[in-house]
């Protein structure tokens, strides 16, 4: 198989090997569809709530809009890549890799992150006020490590079947960038809490938990074929394929949509504390 499929991801190897049962194929297709549908719904939320926060916080909503548009488009293409790669084989009653079609690759996701990761990281800087760190040095760190993490992971994912050691080395380098991002974000949230009204402090605490949990899901999805084999050979099973699609979708909804909503709620509390109360303004919406 390796000579036929080369550096393609393990989803193709499963498609060319055992193929996918109806349930595994459809669940994958549906969860990928849910992903882009939620982004369009989120887009409306961020547009419609922009005036509920004081003008200086509105860049955060604008960045959520940017994230939603890019995620909607790239996740739509990702879903079409899945259905386009597999065909139904009536003889075996399974979905198998189609001859002559594009292979499946998670790369659309990675390109989406290239836009969204820096945007999501910058976004919080427009809501909180830093007490010690400088805005521009945090912003540069976010940008540098955000893109570094994704580009190295993007290269690594090509080797998940053909060369586990290459796959793990790129994954490890990517993880170093990831730790730098976590350290910067912890700093931003800790400083942001100082001087924020109590209700906003509570939201900032939830944002940190959400951030930790949802961002950790991405490396989990990267490792998925190995998590299912618990060894140095990737598990070429449909369960691992479905688990990866679900993990990415859950992570995307949490890290982009729920995160954006929590930042909107934080900014609403801060706006209120500064005398901008949209609930009292007749023409806010
Ligand atoms: C990779 C490669 C393996 C190691 C690590 C990774 C981390 C990825 C992350 C992605 C976050 C993406 C987000 C997208 C939202 O739009 C690249 C999978 C650590 C943390 C938040």
Coordinates of C-alpha atoms and ligand atoms in Angstrom, one line a residue:
X1 CA 0.0 0.0 0.0
X2 CA 2.8 2.4 0.9
X3 CA 4.0 2.3 -2.7
X4 CA 0.5 3.3 -3.9
X5 CA -0.5 5.8 -1.3
X6 CA 2.9 7.3 -0.3
X7 CA 2.8 10.2 2.2
X8 CA -0.9 10.4 2.3
X9 CA -2.6 10.3 5.7
X10 CA -3.9 7.2 7.4
X11 CA -7.6 7.9 6.4
X12 CA -6.6 6.8 2.8
X13 CA -4.9 3.7 4.0
X14 CA -8.0 2.6 5.8
X15 CA -10.1 3.5 2.7
X16 CA -7.9 1.4 0.5
X17 CA -7.6 -1.4 3.0
X18 CA -10.7 -2.5 4.9
X19 CA -12.8 0.4 3.6
X20 CA -15.4 2.2 5.7
X21 CA -18.7 0.8 6.9
X22 CA -21.8 2.9 6.3
X23 CA -21.8 4.2 9.9
X24 CA -18.1 5.2 9.9
X25 CA -18.3 6.9 6.5
X26 CA -21.6 8.8 7.3
X27 CA -20.6 9.8 10.8
X28 CA -17.4 11.3 9.4
X29 CA -19.3 13.2 6.7
X30 CA -21.9 14.4 9.2
X31 CA -19.5 15.6 11.8
X32 CA -17.5 17.5 9.1
X33 CA -20.7 19.1 7.9
X34 CA -21.7 20.1 11.5
X35 CA -18.3 21.8 11.7
X36 CA -18.9 24.3 8.9
X37 CA -22.6 24.8 9.7
X38 CA -21.6 25.9 13.2
X39 CA -19.2 28.4 11.8
X40 CA -21.9 30.0 9.7
X41 CA -24.2 30.2 12.8
X42 CA -21.3 31.7 14.8
X43 CA -20.8 34.3 12.1
X44 CA -24.3 35.6 12.6
X45 CA -23.9 35.6 16.4
X46 CA -20.7 37.8 16.2
X47 CA -22.2 40.2 13.7
X48 CA -25.4 40.6 15.6
X49 CA -23.8 41.1 19.0
X50 CA -21.1 43.6 18.0
X51 CA -22.9 46.6 19.3
X52 CA -23.5 45.0 22.7
X53 CA -19.9 45.9 23.7
X54 CA -18.2 49.3 23.9
X55 CA -16.5 50.4 20.7
X56 CA -13.0 49.7 21.9
X57 CA -13.8 46.0 22.4
X58 CA -15.4 45.6 18.9
X59 CA -12.2 44.5 17.2
X60 CA -12.6 41.2 19.2
X61 CA -16.0 40.6 17.4
X62 CA -14.4 41.6 14.1
X63 CA -11.7 39.0 14.6
X64 CA -14.3 36.3 15.4
X65 CA -16.0 37.2 12.1
X66 CA -12.7 36.8 10.3
X67 CA -12.3 33.4 12.0
X68 CA -15.8 32.3 11.2
X69 CA -15.6 33.1 7.5
X70 CA -12.3 31.4 7.0
X71 CA -13.3 28.4 9.0
X72 CA -16.6 28.1 7.2
X73 CA -14.9 28.0 3.8
X74 CA -12.0 25.7 4.6
X75 CA -14.2 23.3 6.6
X76 CA -16.6 23.1 3.7
X77 CA -13.8 22.2 1.4
X78 CA -12.5 19.7 4.0
X79 CA -15.9 18.0 4.1
X80 CA -16.1 17.8 0.2
X81 CA -12.6 16.4 0.2
X82 CA -13.8 13.5 2.4
X83 CA -16.9 12.7 0.3
X84 CA -14.9 13.2 -2.9
X85 CA -12.1 10.8 -1.9
X86 CA -14.3 7.8 -1.1
X87 CA -16.8 5.9 -3.4
X88 CA -19.4 3.4 -2.4
X89 CA -18.5 -0.1 -3.4
X90 CA -21.7 -2.2 -3.7
X91 CA -19.8 -5.5 -3.8
X92 CA -18.2 -5.1 -0.4
X93 CA -21.0 -2.8 0.9
X94 CA -18.3 -0.4 2.0
X95 CA -17.0 3.0 1.1
X96 CA -13.5 2.7 -0.4
X97 CA -10.9 5.0 -1.8
X98 CA -12.1 6.0 -5.2
X99 CA -9.8 5.3 -8.1
X100 CA -8.6 8.5 -9.8
X101 CA -10.1 10.8 -7.1
X102 CA -8.1 13.3 -5.0
X103 CA -6.8 11.6 -1.8
X104 CA -8.0 12.8 1.6
X105 CA -5.8 15.1 3.5
X106 CA -6.4 17.1 6.7
X107 CA -4.3 19.9 5.2
X108 CA -7.2 22.3 4.7
X109 CA -7.6 22.4 8.5
X110 CA -3.9 23.3 8.9
X111 CA -4.3 26.2 6.5
X112 CA -7.4 27.3 8.3
X113 CA -5.4 27.4 11.5
X114 CA -2.7 29.5 9.9
X115 CA -5.3 32.2 9.7
X116 CA -7.3 31.4 12.7
X117 CA -4.7 30.7 15.4
X118 CA -3.0 34.2 15.2
X119 CA -6.5 35.8 15.0
X120 CA -7.8 33.9 18.1
X121 CA -4.6 34.7 20.0
X122 CA -4.7 38.4 19.1
X123 CA -8.4 38.6 19.9
X124 CA -8.0 38.4 23.7
X125 CA -5.5 41.2 23.6
X126 CA -8.3 43.5 22.4
X127 CA -10.4 42.6 25.4
X128 CA -8.0 42.5 28.4
X129 CA -5.7 45.3 29.6
X130 CA -2.2 44.0 30.2
X131 CA -0.7 45.3 33.5
X132 CA 3.0 44.3 33.0
X133 CA 3.7 42.8 29.6
X134 CA 3.9 44.9 26.4
X135 CA 1.2 44.4 23.9
X136 CA 3.6 44.2 20.9
X137 CA 5.9 41.6 22.4
X138 CA 3.0 39.3 23.3
X139 CA 1.5 39.8 19.9
X140 CA 4.8 39.0 18.2
X141 CA 5.3 35.9 20.3
X142 CA 1.7 34.7 19.5
X143 CA 2.3 35.3 15.8
X144 CA 5.8 33.6 15.8
X145 CA 4.9 30.5 17.8
X146 CA 1.4 30.2 16.3
X147 CA 2.6 30.0 12.8
X148 CA 5.7 27.9 13.8
X149 CA 3.5 25.4 15.5
X150 CA 1.2 24.9 12.5
X151 CA 3.8 24.8 9.8
X152 CA 5.9 22.2 11.6
X153 CA 2.7 20.1 12.3
X154 CA 1.6 20.5 8.7
X155 CA 4.9 19.0 7.5
X156 CA 4.8 16.2 10.1
X157 CA 1.3 15.0 9.2
X158 CA 2.4 13.8 5.8
X159 CA 4.6 11.2 7.5
X160 CA 2.0 9.7 9.9
X161 CA 2.1 6.3 8.0
X162 CA 5.3 6.3 6.0
X163 CA 7.8 7.5 8.7
X164 CA 6.6 7.5 12.3
X165 CA 9.9 8.9 13.5
X166 CA 9.7 11.9 11.2
X167 CA 6.1 12.4 12.2
X168 CA 7.1 12.4 15.9
X169 CA 10.1 14.7 15.5
X170 CA 8.0 17.4 13.7
X171 CA 5.2 16.9 16.2
X172 CA 7.7 17.4 19.0
X173 CA 9.1 20.7 17.5
X174 CA 5.5 21.8 17.0
X175 CA 4.8 21.1 20.7
X176 CA 7.7 23.4 21.8
X177 CA 5.9 26.3 20.0
X178 CA 2.7 25.2 21.6
X179 CA 4.2 25.4 25.1
X180 CA 5.4 28.9 24.4
X181 CA 1.8 29.8 23.4
X182 CA 0.4 28.3 26.5
X183 CA 2.9 30.2 28.7
X184 CA 2.0 33.5 26.9
X185 CA -1.7 32.9 27.2
X186 CA -1.5 32.2 30.9
X187 CA 0.3 35.5 31.4
X188 CA -2.3 37.4 29.4
X189 CA -5.1 35.9 31.4
X190 CA -3.5 36.4 34.7
X191 CA -2.7 40.0 34.0
X192 CA -6.1 40.6 32.3
X193 CA -7.9 39.4 35.5
X194 CA -6.2 42.1 37.6
X195 CA -8.3 45.2 37.4
X196 CA -11.2 43.5 35.6
X197 CA -14.7 43.5 37.2
X198 CA -15.5 40.3 39.2
X199 CA -18.0 39.0 36.6
X200 CA -15.4 39.5 33.8
X201 CA -12.8 37.7 36.0
X202 CA -15.0 34.7 36.2
X203 CA -15.3 34.6 32.4
X204 CA -11.6 34.9 32.0
X205 CA -11.1 31.9 34.3
X206 CA -13.5 29.9 32.1
X207 CA -11.6 31.1 29.0
X208 CA -8.3 29.7 30.4
X209 CA -9.9 26.2 31.1
X210 CA -11.6 26.2 27.7
X211 CA -8.4 27.2 26.0
X212 CA -6.4 24.5 27.7
X213 CA -8.9 21.7 27.0
X214 CA -9.7 22.6 23.4
X215 CA -6.2 23.4 22.2
X216 CA -4.9 20.1 23.7
X217 CA -7.4 18.2 21.5
X218 CA -5.5 19.2 18.3
X219 CA -2.3 17.4 19.2
X220 CA -4.5 14.5 20.4
X221 CA -6.1 14.3 16.9
X222 CA -2.7 14.5 15.3
X223 CA -1.7 11.5 17.3
X224 CA -4.9 9.6 16.8
X225 CA -3.7 6.6 14.8
X226 CA -1.0 6.0 17.5
X227 CA -3.4 6.5 20.4
X228 CA -5.5 3.7 19.0
X229 CA -2.5 1.4 18.5
X230 CA -0.6 2.3 21.6
X231 CA 2.5 1.4 19.8
X232 CA 4.9 2.6 17.1
X233 CA 2.7 1.3 14.2
X234 CA -0.3 3.5 13.3
X235 CA -3.7 1.8 13.8
X236 CA -5.3 1.7 10.4
X237 CA -8.9 1.4 11.7
X238 CA -12.0 3.3 10.9
X239 CA -12.7 3.9 14.6
X240 CA -9.5 6.0 14.7
X241 CA -10.6 7.9 11.6
X242 CA -14.0 8.7 13.0
X243 CA -12.4 9.7 16.4
X244 CA -10.1 12.1 14.6
X245 CA -12.9 13.8 12.7
X246 CA -15.0 14.1 15.9
X247 CA -12.0 15.4 17.9
X248 CA -11.2 18.1 15.4
X249 CA -14.8 19.3 15.1
X250 CA -15.3 19.4 18.9
X251 CA -12.0 21.3 19.2
X252 CA -13.0 23.8 16.4
X253 CA -16.3 24.6 18.0
X254 CA -14.8 25.1 21.4
X255 CA -11.6 27.1 20.4
X256 CA -13.3 29.3 17.9
X257 CA -17.1 29.7 18.6
X258 CA -17.4 29.1 22.4
X259 CA -14.2 31.0 23.0
X260 CA -15.5 34.0 20.9
X261 CA -18.8 33.9 22.8
X262 CA -17.0 34.0 26.2
X263 CA -14.9 36.9 25.0
X264 CA -18.0 38.7 24.0
X265 CA -19.5 38.1 27.4
X266 CA -16.3 39.3 29.1
X267 CA -16.3 42.5 27.0
X268 CA -20.0 43.1 27.8
X269 CA -19.2 43.0 31.5
X270 CA -16.2 45.3 31.1
X271 CA -18.3 47.7 29.0
X272 CA -21.0 47.7 31.7
X273 CA -18.4 48.5 34.4
X274 CA -17.3 51.5 32.2
X275 CA -20.8 52.8 31.9
X276 CA -21.7 51.4 28.5
X277 CA -24.8 49.3 29.2
X278 CA -26.3 48.0 26.0
X279 CA -29.4 46.6 27.8
X280 CA -30.4 50.1 28.6
X281 CA -29.7 51.4 25.1
X282 CA -32.8 51.2 22.9
X283 CA -30.9 51.2 19.6
X284 CA -28.1 48.9 20.6
X285 CA -29.3 46.0 18.3
Ligands
LIG1 C1 -0.2 20.1 15.9 C2 1.0 19.2 15.6 C3 1.3 18.2 16.7 C4 1.8 19.0 17.9 C5 0.9 20.1 18.2 C6 -0.1 20.6 17.3 C7 -1.0 21.7 17.8 C8 -2.0 22.2 17.2 C9 -2.9 23.2 17.8 C10 -3.8 23.7 17.0 C11 -4.8 24.7 17.3 C12 -5.6 25.1 16.4 C13 -6.7 26.0 16.6 C14 -7.4 26.3 15.6 C15 -8.6 27.1 15.6 O1 -8.9 27.7 14.7 C16 0.0 21.2 14.9 C17 -1.5 19.4 15.7 C18 1.0 20.7 19.6 C19 -2.8 23.6 19.2 C20 -7.0 26.6 17.9

